[in-house]
mmCIF file of C-alpha atoms and ligand atoms in Angstrom:
data_model
loop_
_atom_site.group_PDB
_atom_site.id
_atom_site.type_symbol
_atom_site.label_atom_id
_atom_site.label_comp_id
_atom_site.label_asym_id
_atom_site.label_seq_id
_atom_site.Cartn_x
_atom_site.Cartn_y
_atom_site.Cartn_z
ATOM 1 C CA UNK A 1481 86.885 164.980 96.484
ATOM 2 C CA UNK A 1482 85.011 162.892 98.703
ATOM 3 C CA UNK A 1483 83.497 161.053 96.538
ATOM 4 C CA UNK A 1484 87.154 159.949 94.857
ATOM 5 C CA UNK A 1485 87.981 158.440 98.027
ATOM 6 C CA UNK A 1486 85.205 156.102 98.937
ATOM 7 C CA UNK A 1487 86.086 154.907 95.352
ATOM 8 C CA UNK A 1488 89.619 153.913 96.320
ATOM 9 C CA UNK A 1489 88.910 152.823 99.552
ATOM 10 C CA UNK A 1490 86.667 150.818 98.099
ATOM 11 C CA UNK A 1491 88.509 149.181 95.035
ATOM 12 C CA UNK A 1492 91.520 148.440 98.022
ATOM 13 C CA UNK A 1493 88.794 146.465 100.047
ATOM 14 C CA UNK A 1494 87.764 144.373 97.217
ATOM 15 C CA UNK A 1495 90.996 143.773 96.265
ATOM 16 C CA UNK A 1496 91.751 143.006 99.887
ATOM 17 C CA UNK A 1497 88.468 140.411 99.612
ATOM 18 C CA UNK A 1498 90.369 139.081 96.149
ATOM 19 C CA UNK A 1499 92.804 138.861 97.482
ATOM 20 C CA UNK A 1500 91.629 136.613 100.572
ATOM 21 C CA UNK A 1501 89.779 134.556 98.529
ATOM 22 C CA UNK A 1502 92.061 132.958 96.282
ATOM 23 C CA UNK A 1503 95.355 133.155 98.454
ATOM 24 C CA UNK A 1504 96.950 130.153 98.724
ATOM 25 C CA UNK A 1505 97.019 127.074 100.200
ATOM 26 C CA UNK A 1506 100.927 126.575 101.445
ATOM 27 C CA UNK A 1507 102.118 122.850 101.114
ATOM 28 C CA UNK A 1508 105.441 122.366 103.291
ATOM 29 C CA UNK A 1509 106.653 119.221 101.982
ATOM 30 C CA UNK A 1510 109.067 118.343 104.174
ATOM 31 C CA UNK A 1511 110.628 114.335 102.508
ATOM 32 C CA UNK A 1512 114.192 113.019 101.275
ATOM 33 C CA UNK A 1513 115.265 114.743 98.678
ATOM 34 C CA UNK A 1514 118.826 112.789 99.528
ATOM 35 C CA UNK A 1515 120.276 109.423 101.259
ATOM 36 C CA UNK A 1516 119.265 106.337 100.932
ATOM 37 C CA UNK A 1517 115.577 107.614 100.684
ATOM 38 C CA UNK A 1518 115.596 110.204 98.297
ATOM 39 C CA UNK A 1519 113.908 108.140 95.624
ATOM 40 C CA UNK A 1520 110.838 107.310 97.776
ATOM 41 C CA UNK A 1521 110.864 111.454 98.413
ATOM 42 C CA UNK A 1522 110.285 112.263 95.082
ATOM 43 C CA UNK A 1523 108.322 110.167 94.569
ATOM 44 C CA UNK A 1524 105.419 110.539 96.670
ATOM 45 C CA UNK A 1525 106.174 114.610 95.852
ATOM 46 C CA UNK A 1526 105.540 113.123 92.444
ATOM 47 C CA UNK A 1527 101.819 111.174 93.038
ATOM 48 C CA UNK A 1528 100.848 115.021 95.474
ATOM 49 C CA UNK A 1529 101.444 117.162 91.972
ATOM 50 C CA UNK A 1530 99.779 114.305 89.898
ATOM 51 C CA UNK A 1531 96.501 114.058 91.848
ATOM 52 C CA UNK A 1532 96.892 118.515 92.215
ATOM 53 C CA UNK A 1533 97.438 118.598 88.452
ATOM 54 C CA UNK A 1534 94.776 116.090 87.882
ATOM 55 C CA UNK A 1535 91.919 118.641 89.216
ATOM 56 C CA UNK A 1536 93.682 121.499 86.665
ATOM 57 C CA UNK A 1537 96.253 122.599 88.962
ATOM 58 C CA UNK A 1538 94.060 123.412 91.999
ATOM 59 C CA UNK A 1539 92.344 121.238 95.285
ATOM 60 C CA UNK A 1540 88.462 122.762 96.047
ATOM 61 C CA UNK A 1541 88.712 125.455 93.956
ATOM 62 C CA UNK A 1542 91.901 126.614 95.554
ATOM 63 C CA UNK A 1543 95.424 127.614 94.554
ATOM 64 C CA UNK A 1544 98.744 125.519 96.017
ATOM 65 C CA UNK A 1545 102.338 127.289 96.994
ATOM 66 C CA UNK A 1546 104.839 125.002 97.415
ATOM 67 C CA UNK A 1547 107.588 124.876 99.942
ATOM 68 C CA UNK A 1548 109.968 122.227 100.255
ATOM 69 C CA UNK A 1549 112.594 120.917 102.707
ATOM 70 C CA UNK A 1550 115.397 118.378 102.057
ATOM 71 C CA UNK A 1551 115.008 116.089 105.915
ATOM 72 C CA UNK A 1552 118.123 113.707 104.615
ATOM 73 C CA UNK A 1553 115.980 110.900 106.905
ATOM 74 C CA UNK A 1554 118.047 112.749 110.167
ATOM 75 C CA UNK A 1555 115.795 112.717 113.131
ATOM 76 C CA UNK A 1556 118.582 115.098 114.885
ATOM 77 C CA UNK A 1557 117.778 117.952 111.817
ATOM 78 C CA UNK A 1558 114.366 117.350 112.048
ATOM 79 C CA UNK A 1559 112.869 119.888 114.768
ATOM 80 C CA UNK A 1560 114.707 122.665 112.832
ATOM 81 C CA UNK A 1561 114.051 121.009 108.971
ATOM 82 C CA UNK A 1562 110.124 120.979 110.856
ATOM 83 C CA UNK A 1563 110.167 125.106 112.053
ATOM 84 C CA UNK A 1564 111.269 125.722 108.484
ATOM 85 C CA UNK A 1565 108.843 125.022 106.586
ATOM 86 C CA UNK A 1566 105.987 126.515 109.912
ATOM 87 C CA UNK A 1567 107.554 128.901 111.187
ATOM 88 C CA UNK A 1568 109.670 130.510 107.992
ATOM 89 C CA UNK A 1569 107.425 129.358 105.833
ATOM 90 C CA UNK A 1570 103.725 130.145 107.411
ATOM 91 C CA UNK A 1571 102.883 126.516 105.982
ATOM 92 C CA UNK A 1572 99.260 125.907 106.343
ATOM 93 C CA UNK A 1573 99.386 122.239 106.031
ATOM 94 C CA UNK A 1574 102.830 119.894 106.048
ATOM 95 C CA UNK A 1575 103.050 116.914 104.094
ATOM 96 C CA UNK A 1576 106.202 114.451 105.244
ATOM 97 C CA UNK A 1577 107.168 112.277 105.534
ATOM 98 C CA UNK A 1578 109.297 109.174 105.446
ATOM 99 C CA UNK A 1579 111.688 108.036 107.995
ATOM 100 C CA UNK A 1580 109.699 107.632 111.470
ATOM 101 C CA UNK A 1581 112.463 108.782 113.334
ATOM 102 C CA UNK A 1582 111.611 112.498 111.922
ATOM 103 C CA UNK A 1583 108.318 111.913 111.757
ATOM 104 C CA UNK A 1584 107.861 111.586 115.450
ATOM 105 C CA UNK A 1585 110.038 115.361 115.930
ATOM 106 C CA UNK A 1586 107.598 116.439 112.954
ATOM 107 C CA UNK A 1587 104.246 115.086 114.367
ATOM 108 C CA UNK A 1588 105.466 117.149 117.600
ATOM 109 C CA UNK A 1589 106.816 120.135 115.897
ATOM 110 C CA UNK A 1590 103.361 119.921 113.707
ATOM 111 C CA UNK A 1591 101.080 119.121 116.925
ATOM 112 C CA UNK A 1592 102.980 122.369 119.069
ATOM 113 C CA UNK A 1593 102.582 124.622 116.261
ATOM 114 C CA UNK A 1594 98.918 123.412 115.894
ATOM 115 C CA UNK A 1595 99.559 122.730 112.370
ATOM 116 C CA UNK A 1596 97.602 120.374 110.255
ATOM 117 C CA UNK A 1597 99.434 116.969 109.508
ATOM 118 C CA UNK A 1598 99.734 114.436 105.878
ATOM 119 C CA UNK A 1599 102.188 111.873 106.799
ATOM 120 C CA UNK A 1600 102.991 110.333 103.124
ATOM 121 C CA UNK A 1601 104.568 107.289 104.712
ATOM 122 C CA UNK A 1602 106.577 106.764 107.770
ATOM 123 C CA UNK A 1603 104.583 104.469 109.776
ATOM 124 C CA UNK A 1604 106.325 104.557 113.282
ATOM 125 C CA UNK A 1605 103.692 103.462 115.487
ATOM 126 C CA UNK A 1606 103.512 105.600 118.225
ATOM 127 C CA UNK A 1607 102.003 108.938 115.495
ATOM 128 C CA UNK A 1608 99.319 107.231 115.518
ATOM 129 C CA UNK A 1609 99.586 105.500 119.127
ATOM 130 C CA UNK A 1610 100.211 107.221 122.395
ATOM 131 C CA UNK A 1611 100.959 110.875 120.220
ATOM 132 C CA UNK A 1612 97.882 110.702 118.436
ATOM 133 C CA UNK A 1613 96.067 113.761 117.580
ATOM 134 C CA UNK A 1614 93.071 115.473 115.752
ATOM 135 C CA UNK A 1615 95.018 117.403 113.871
ATOM 136 C CA UNK A 1616 97.386 114.173 112.482
ATOM 137 C CA UNK A 1617 96.562 111.325 109.930
ATOM 138 C CA UNK A 1618 98.365 109.111 107.640
ATOM 139 C CA UNK A 1619 98.326 108.828 103.476
ATOM 140 C CA UNK A 1620 100.350 105.595 104.773
ATOM 141 C CA UNK A 1621 100.158 102.324 106.791
ATOM 142 C CA UNK A 1622 101.139 102.135 110.368
ATOM 143 C CA UNK A 1623 104.794 99.969 110.719
ATOM 144 C CA UNK A 1624 102.715 97.009 112.586
ATOM 145 C CA UNK A 1625 100.358 96.454 109.119
ATOM 146 C CA UNK A 1626 101.940 94.662 106.631
ATOM 147 C CA UNK A 1627 104.309 93.076 109.103
ATOM 148 C CA UNK A 1628 101.623 91.558 111.269
ATOM 149 C CA UNK A 1629 99.907 90.580 107.874
ATOM 150 C CA UNK A 1630 102.900 88.508 106.889
ATOM 151 C CA UNK A 1631 103.110 86.399 110.348
ATOM 152 C CA UNK A 1632 99.983 84.237 109.210
ATOM 153 C CA UNK A 1633 101.713 83.665 105.808
ATOM 154 C CA UNK A 1634 104.420 82.311 106.980
ATOM 155 C CA UNK A 1635 102.245 79.841 109.383
ATOM 156 C CA UNK A 1636 100.224 78.281 106.789
ATOM 157 C CA UNK A 1637 103.712 77.924 104.343
ATOM 158 C CA UNK A 1638 104.917 75.583 107.311
ATOM 159 C CA UNK A 1639 107.603 77.529 108.694
ATOM 160 C CA UNK A 1640 108.292 77.046 112.132
ATOM 161 C CA UNK A 1641 111.095 79.385 112.910
ATOM 162 C CA UNK A 1642 111.983 82.733 111.639
ATOM 163 C CA UNK A 1643 114.664 84.858 112.698
ATOM 164 C CA UNK A 1644 114.294 88.831 111.897
ATOM 165 C CA UNK A 1645 117.082 90.702 110.382
ATOM 166 C CA UNK A 1646 116.683 95.290 109.977
ATOM 167 C CA UNK A 1647 117.905 98.613 110.821
ATOM 168 C CA UNK A 1648 118.145 98.918 114.083
ATOM 169 C CA UNK A 1649 114.944 102.006 114.683
ATOM 170 C CA UNK A 1650 111.211 102.570 115.387
ATOM 171 C CA UNK A 1651 110.806 101.196 111.695
ATOM 172 C CA UNK A 1652 112.504 97.847 111.286
ATOM 173 C CA UNK A 1653 111.192 97.095 115.213
ATOM 174 C CA UNK A 1654 107.931 97.458 114.605
ATOM 175 C CA UNK A 1655 107.443 95.925 111.278
ATOM 176 C CA UNK A 1656 109.675 93.071 113.042
ATOM 177 C CA UNK A 1657 107.817 93.433 116.191
ATOM 178 C CA UNK A 1658 103.889 93.228 114.070
ATOM 179 C CA UNK A 1659 105.243 89.644 111.784
ATOM 180 C CA UNK A 1660 106.331 88.517 115.930
ATOM 181 C CA UNK A 1661 103.030 89.073 117.599
ATOM 182 C CA UNK A 1662 100.621 87.206 114.548
ATOM 183 C CA UNK A 1663 103.845 84.357 114.064
ATOM 184 C CA UNK A 1664 103.868 83.421 117.101
ATOM 185 C CA UNK A 1665 100.334 83.015 117.968
ATOM 186 C CA UNK A 1666 99.732 80.914 115.285
ATOM 187 C CA UNK A 1667 102.388 78.558 116.223
ATOM 188 C CA UNK A 1668 105.768 79.638 115.312
ATOM 189 C CA UNK A 1669 108.872 81.193 116.756
ATOM 190 C CA UNK A 1670 111.521 83.791 116.293
ATOM 191 C CA UNK A 1671 114.516 83.021 117.582
ATOM 192 C CA UNK A 1672 116.460 85.906 117.076
ATOM 193 C CA UNK A 1673 116.193 89.388 115.898
ATOM 194 C CA UNK A 1674 119.352 90.698 114.017
ATOM 195 C CA UNK A 1675 120.026 94.609 113.024
ATOM 196 C CA UNK A 1676 122.518 96.841 112.203
ATOM 197 C CA UNK A 1677 122.483 101.095 112.375
ATOM 198 C CA UNK A 1678 120.344 103.281 110.231
ATOM 199 C CA UNK A 1679 120.847 103.510 107.385
ATOM 200 C CA UNK A 1680 124.089 100.888 107.213
ATOM 201 C CA UNK A 1681 123.934 98.113 104.316
ATOM 202 C CA UNK A 1682 126.942 95.981 105.657
ATOM 203 C CA UNK A 1683 125.018 92.835 105.837
ATOM 204 C CA UNK A 1684 128.087 90.003 105.477
ATOM 205 C CA UNK A 1685 128.393 89.434 108.952
ATOM 206 C CA UNK A 1686 124.866 89.073 109.582
ATOM 207 C CA UNK A 1687 123.836 86.785 106.696
ATOM 208 C CA UNK A 1688 127.066 84.616 108.295
ATOM 209 C CA UNK A 1689 124.607 84.136 111.707
ATOM 210 C CA UNK A 1690 121.665 83.129 109.289
ATOM 211 C CA UNK A 1691 123.350 80.990 108.163
ATOM 212 C CA UNK A 1692 124.215 78.884 110.591
ATOM 213 C CA UNK A 1693 121.082 79.536 112.642
ATOM 214 C CA UNK A 1694 119.063 77.598 109.653
ATOM 215 C CA UNK A 1695 115.501 79.214 110.168
ATOM 216 C CA UNK A 1696 113.083 78.423 108.307
ATOM 217 C CA UNK A 1697 112.040 81.912 107.125
ATOM 218 C CA UNK A 1698 113.725 85.481 107.314
ATOM 219 C CA UNK A 1699 110.896 88.579 107.151
ATOM 220 C CA UNK A 1700 113.211 91.362 107.362
ATOM 221 C CA UNK A 1701 112.209 95.054 107.098
ATOM 222 C CA UNK A 1702 114.694 97.194 104.575
ATOM 223 C CA UNK A 1703 113.976 100.066 101.976
ATOM 224 C CA UNK A 1704 115.248 102.578 99.078
ATOM 225 C CA UNK A 1705 118.772 101.716 98.319
ATOM 226 C CA UNK A 1706 119.521 99.785 101.404
ATOM 227 C CA UNK A 1707 116.352 97.058 100.582
ATOM 228 C CA UNK A 1708 118.443 96.948 96.495
ATOM 229 C CA UNK A 1709 121.953 96.301 98.253
ATOM 230 C CA UNK A 1710 120.416 93.739 100.990
ATOM 231 C CA UNK A 1711 118.729 91.613 98.433
ATOM 232 C CA UNK A 1712 121.811 91.664 96.123
ATOM 233 C CA UNK A 1713 123.796 90.703 98.767
ATOM 234 C CA UNK A 1714 121.109 88.023 100.119
ATOM 235 C CA UNK A 1715 121.605 86.327 96.730
ATOM 236 C CA UNK A 1716 124.848 86.147 96.399
ATOM 237 C CA UNK A 1717 125.361 84.712 99.638
ATOM 238 C CA UNK A 1718 123.308 81.662 98.619
ATOM 239 C CA UNK A 1719 120.948 82.615 101.635
ATOM 240 C CA UNK A 1720 117.676 82.654 98.927
ATOM 241 C CA UNK A 1721 118.095 79.153 97.425
ATOM 242 C CA UNK A 1722 117.529 77.282 100.660
ATOM 243 C CA UNK A 1723 115.864 80.285 103.633
ATOM 244 C CA UNK A 1724 113.068 82.065 102.508
ATOM 245 C CA UNK A 1725 113.169 85.385 102.359
ATOM 246 C CA UNK A 1726 110.090 87.157 103.140
ATOM 247 C CA UNK A 1727 109.188 90.951 103.953
ATOM 248 C CA UNK A 1728 107.266 94.232 104.231
ATOM 249 C CA UNK A 1729 106.744 94.897 100.596
ATOM 250 C CA UNK A 1730 109.392 98.134 101.529
ATOM 251 C CA UNK A 1731 111.806 95.484 100.638
ATOM 252 C CA UNK A 1732 110.924 95.323 96.807
ATOM 253 C CA UNK A 1733 108.657 99.039 96.585
ATOM 254 C CA UNK A 1734 110.536 101.038 93.760
ATOM 255 C CA UNK A 1735 113.474 98.691 93.636
ATOM 256 C CA UNK A 1736 113.056 96.151 91.403
ATOM 257 C CA UNK A 1737 114.844 97.279 88.357
ATOM 258 C CA UNK A 1738 117.781 97.576 90.196
ATOM 259 C CA UNK A 1739 117.964 94.464 92.524
ATOM 260 C CA UNK A 1740 117.413 92.438 89.284
ATOM 261 C CA UNK A 1741 117.051 88.548 89.611
ATOM 262 C CA UNK A 1742 117.845 88.041 92.881
ATOM 263 C CA UNK A 1743 114.975 89.985 93.973
ATOM 264 C CA UNK A 1744 112.672 87.323 91.816
ATOM 265 C CA UNK A 1745 110.306 85.095 94.284
ATOM 266 C CA UNK A 1746 110.596 87.311 96.722
ATOM 267 C CA UNK A 1747 106.703 87.093 99.624
ATOM 268 C CA UNK A 1748 105.801 90.349 100.888
ATOM 269 C CA UNK A 1749 103.171 91.790 102.502
ATOM 270 C CA UNK A 1750 101.835 95.442 101.389
ATOM 271 C CA UNK A 1751 98.979 98.600 101.199
ATOM 272 C CA UNK A 1752 100.051 98.454 96.940
ATOM 273 C CA UNK A 1753 100.488 95.938 94.589
ATOM 274 C CA UNK A 1754 101.247 95.753 91.284
ATOM 275 C CA UNK A 1755 99.178 94.176 88.991
ATOM 276 C CA UNK A 1756 95.597 95.663 90.664
ATOM 277 C CA UNK A 1757 94.258 95.321 87.547
ATOM 278 C CA UNK A 1758 91.134 97.409 88.887
ATOM 279 C CA UNK A 1759 89.925 100.616 86.288
ATOM 280 C CA UNK A 1760 90.907 103.029 89.476
ATOM 281 C CA UNK A 1761 95.014 101.689 89.699
ATOM 282 C CA UNK A 1762 94.897 101.555 85.543
ATOM 283 C CA UNK A 1763 94.146 104.967 85.223
ATOM 284 C CA UNK A 1764 96.113 106.309 88.153
ATOM 285 C CA UNK A 1765 98.333 104.038 86.734
ATOM 286 C CA UNK A 1766 98.663 105.461 82.995
ATOM 287 C CA UNK A 1767 98.340 109.202 84.830
ATOM 288 C CA UNK A 1768 102.019 108.552 85.905
ATOM 289 C CA UNK A 1769 104.103 106.456 83.745
ATOM 290 C CA UNK A 1770 102.631 109.322 81.164
ATOM 291 C CA UNK A 1771 104.062 112.660 83.655
ATOM 292 C CA UNK A 1772 107.135 110.943 85.150
ATOM 293 C CA UNK A 1773 107.716 107.800 82.750
ATOM 294 C CA UNK A 1774 111.317 106.740 84.288
ATOM 295 C CA UNK A 1775 109.589 106.067 87.414
ATOM 296 C CA UNK A 1776 107.211 103.025 88.481
ATOM 297 C CA UNK A 1777 104.403 103.824 89.081
ATOM 298 C CA UNK A 1778 104.673 102.595 93.465
ATOM 299 C CA UNK A 1779 103.948 102.256 97.059
ATOM 300 C CA UNK A 1780 105.077 106.100 97.815
ATOM 301 C CA UNK A 1781 103.140 107.590 94.396
ATOM 302 C CA UNK A 1782 100.230 105.784 95.899
ATOM 303 C CA UNK A 1783 100.314 107.758 99.017
ATOM 304 C CA UNK A 1784 101.082 110.843 97.565
ATOM 305 C CA UNK A 1785 98.735 110.881 95.581
ATOM 306 C CA UNK A 1786 96.045 110.668 98.411
ATOM 307 C CA UNK A 1787 97.770 112.753 100.766
ATOM 308 C CA UNK A 1788 96.669 115.270 97.989
ATOM 309 C CA UNK A 1789 93.461 113.241 98.813
ATOM 310 C CA UNK A 1790 93.062 114.214 102.274
ATOM 311 C CA UNK A 1791 93.347 117.745 101.807
ATOM 312 C CA UNK A 1792 91.280 118.669 99.067
ATOM 313 C CA UNK A 1793 88.534 116.633 101.084
ATOM 314 C CA UNK A 1794 89.041 119.142 103.572
ATOM 315 C CA UNK A 1795 89.164 122.049 101.875
ATOM 316 C CA UNK A 1796 85.689 120.356 99.995
ATOM 317 C CA UNK A 1797 84.554 121.362 103.578
ATOM 318 C CA UNK A 1798 85.494 124.880 104.414
ATOM 319 C CA UNK A 1799 85.270 126.162 101.020
ATOM 320 C CA UNK A 1800 89.128 126.110 100.869
ATOM 321 C CA UNK A 1801 88.599 128.146 103.817
ATOM 322 C CA UNK A 1802 92.371 126.554 105.548
ATOM 323 C CA UNK A 1803 91.872 128.672 108.773
ATOM 324 C CA UNK A 1804 89.060 126.687 109.767
ATOM 325 C CA UNK A 1805 90.810 123.266 110.457
ATOM 326 C CA UNK A 1806 88.778 121.924 112.564
ATOM 327 C CA UNK A 1807 86.051 120.943 109.578
ATOM 328 C CA UNK A 1808 88.673 120.523 107.464
ATOM 329 C CA UNK A 1809 90.447 117.709 109.854
ATOM 330 C CA UNK A 1810 86.621 116.827 111.008
ATOM 331 C CA UNK A 1811 85.981 116.168 107.353
ATOM 332 C CA UNK A 1812 89.528 114.361 106.931
ATOM 333 C CA UNK A 1813 88.917 112.132 109.018
ATOM 334 C CA UNK A 1814 85.409 110.990 107.554
ATOM 335 C CA UNK A 1815 86.419 110.943 103.913
ATOM 336 C CA UNK A 1816 86.407 107.494 102.086
ATOM 337 C CA UNK A 1817 89.483 107.796 99.821
ATOM 338 C CA UNK A 1818 89.407 106.426 96.113
ATOM 339 C CA UNK A 1819 92.455 105.461 96.271
ATOM 340 C CA UNK A 1820 94.713 102.908 93.553
ATOM 341 C CA UNK A 1821 95.016 101.066 96.145
ATOM 342 C CA UNK A 1822 91.179 100.341 96.619
ATOM 343 C CA UNK A 1823 88.946 102.395 98.861
ATOM 344 C CA UNK A 1824 89.792 103.154 102.051
ATOM 345 C CA UNK A 1825 88.539 105.289 105.511
ATOM 346 C CA UNK A 1826 90.628 106.235 108.945
ATOM 347 C CA UNK A 1827 90.741 104.792 111.718
ATOM 348 C CA UNK A 1828 90.218 107.189 114.748
ATOM 349 C CA UNK A 1829 94.430 107.935 115.163
ATOM 350 C CA UNK A 1830 93.778 108.889 111.690
ATOM 351 C CA UNK A 1831 95.391 105.531 109.954
ATOM 352 C CA UNK A 1832 94.674 103.292 106.435
ATOM 353 C CA UNK A 1833 92.270 101.388 107.534
ATOM 354 C CA UNK A 1834 92.878 98.976 104.817
ATOM 355 C CA UNK A 1835 93.512 95.165 102.939
ATOM 356 C CA UNK A 1836 97.417 94.697 102.807
ATOM 357 C CA UNK A 1837 98.035 92.489 99.792
ATOM 358 C CA UNK A 1838 100.494 89.797 99.362
ATOM 359 C CA UNK A 1839 102.711 89.842 96.745
ATOM 360 C CA UNK A 1840 105.351 87.162 94.731
ATOM 361 C CA UNK A 1841 107.870 89.388 93.016
ATOM 362 C CA UNK A 1842 107.853 88.285 89.206
ATOM 363 C CA UNK A 1843 109.331 89.381 86.620
ATOM 364 C CA UNK A 1844 110.196 93.213 87.798
ATOM 365 C CA UNK A 1845 106.264 93.366 88.995
ATOM 366 C CA UNK A 1846 105.068 93.067 92.833
ATOM 367 C CA UNK A 1847 102.483 91.247 91.353
ATOM 368 C CA UNK A 1848 99.371 90.574 93.187
ATOM 369 C CA UNK A 1849 98.715 86.957 94.574
ATOM 370 C CA UNK A 1850 95.478 87.658 97.226
ATOM 371 C CA UNK A 1851 94.823 89.360 99.861
ATOM 372 C CA UNK A 1852 96.922 88.643 103.157
ATOM 373 C CA UNK A 1853 94.243 91.111 105.282
ATOM 374 C CA UNK A 1854 91.052 91.827 104.767
ATOM 375 C CA UNK A 1855 90.608 96.300 105.786
ATOM 376 C CA UNK A 1856 93.620 95.939 108.898
ATOM 377 C CA UNK A 1857 93.074 98.444 110.896
ATOM 378 C CA UNK A 1858 95.717 99.329 113.113
ATOM 379 C CA UNK A 1859 94.717 99.256 116.777
ATOM 380 C CA UNK A 1860 95.970 102.124 117.705
ATOM 381 C CA UNK A 1861 97.792 101.021 121.480
ATOM 382 C CA UNK A 1862 97.757 104.089 123.826
ATOM 383 C CA UNK A 1863 95.887 106.625 121.815
ATOM 384 C CA UNK A 1864 92.907 108.483 123.488
ATOM 385 C CA UNK A 1865 91.189 110.959 121.325
HETATM 386 C C1 PHB B 2840 110.017 104.476 108.353
HETATM 387 O O1 PHB B 2840 110.802 104.560 108.442
HETATM 388 O O2 PHB B 2840 108.283 104.259 109.171
HETATM 389 C C2 PHB B 2840 109.951 104.007 107.003
HETATM 390 C C3 PHB B 2840 111.006 104.096 106.024
HETATM 391 C C4 PHB B 2840 110.681 103.459 104.413
HETATM 392 C C5 PHB B 2840 109.755 102.838 104.533
HETATM 393 C C6 PHB B 2840 108.240 102.145 104.914
HETATM 394 C C7 PHB B 2840 108.472 103.573 106.371
HETATM 395 O O3 PHB B 2840 109.688 101.936 102.681
#
């Protein structure tokens, strides 16, 4: 009798032990699956899953279990949505989101609960600024980065005055501020800053204002469905014939099929481009096209893909044991990510230090035409780590 008890106790212990070693890492996607940024969320998830598939369905030998919440790019619902993943689903890792306002609330919830967060898009400067934290990383950019890279490009073209136009929320403000900072440093002047509420697309009155202000150029931040409409309206108004449209690359990324000829010739700056023609990027694009033939391999897909690479770097360092948070985070922070965009490392604040490409819309491509800013690091103003 005694022997049987011992055996079954041993069996239970073995089962428990095996269970612990094999417990799946719970990954929570908080992304927009509806609204103007719906396609961006889908591309991010695609990219993440693609990298995991390429590793045979595991990261660092660990199975992953996915949980999803549609955040609707709605900041008002963000704390509740974040807590669905954190408290209800008890995820080990958060991956989200696209919209800067939603990401601010998500970052706060992640920090409060001490859950590691990888942001696969939202550029809110504050997250890798005053709100920076050892457990928060970005696989994307800060809003400042692409904007700042465009200022000298515009100045070199001989533009002396510019008008900025965007949605009135963190991403728009910070992107246009970045542009203003470097454009004015290079001798230009931003003469007007036009805004409308997110995600509105009634651009006509603002386009009329641009026509009467007659700047040398217009710099803009729009993305997703709103960017499609803005580029079409700008062309329909005829302004594209006289006042060149510049933007952070989100204006034309993942949107060119829908924008058609209206986007022709637009110059943008971004940490990804078409036509990089590196073995790494070509392999990524072939793999993405095979898996998702109906979607372009855009910047959002790359950011999702790299979020998975960052998680893998962390998991490898702790043999898949997500409970070793400090060691996992230190490994993510120290990683060099072999991204389709080109290799990058992370700043102390957790933001990619990366090349920002100058791109020109040619056909349905954001063709790489040079590097606008080499190894650009966000200044991480206000971050104390
Ligand atoms: C943002 O809100 O930070 C944001 C949204 C969409 C983009 C880029 C930035 O394409």
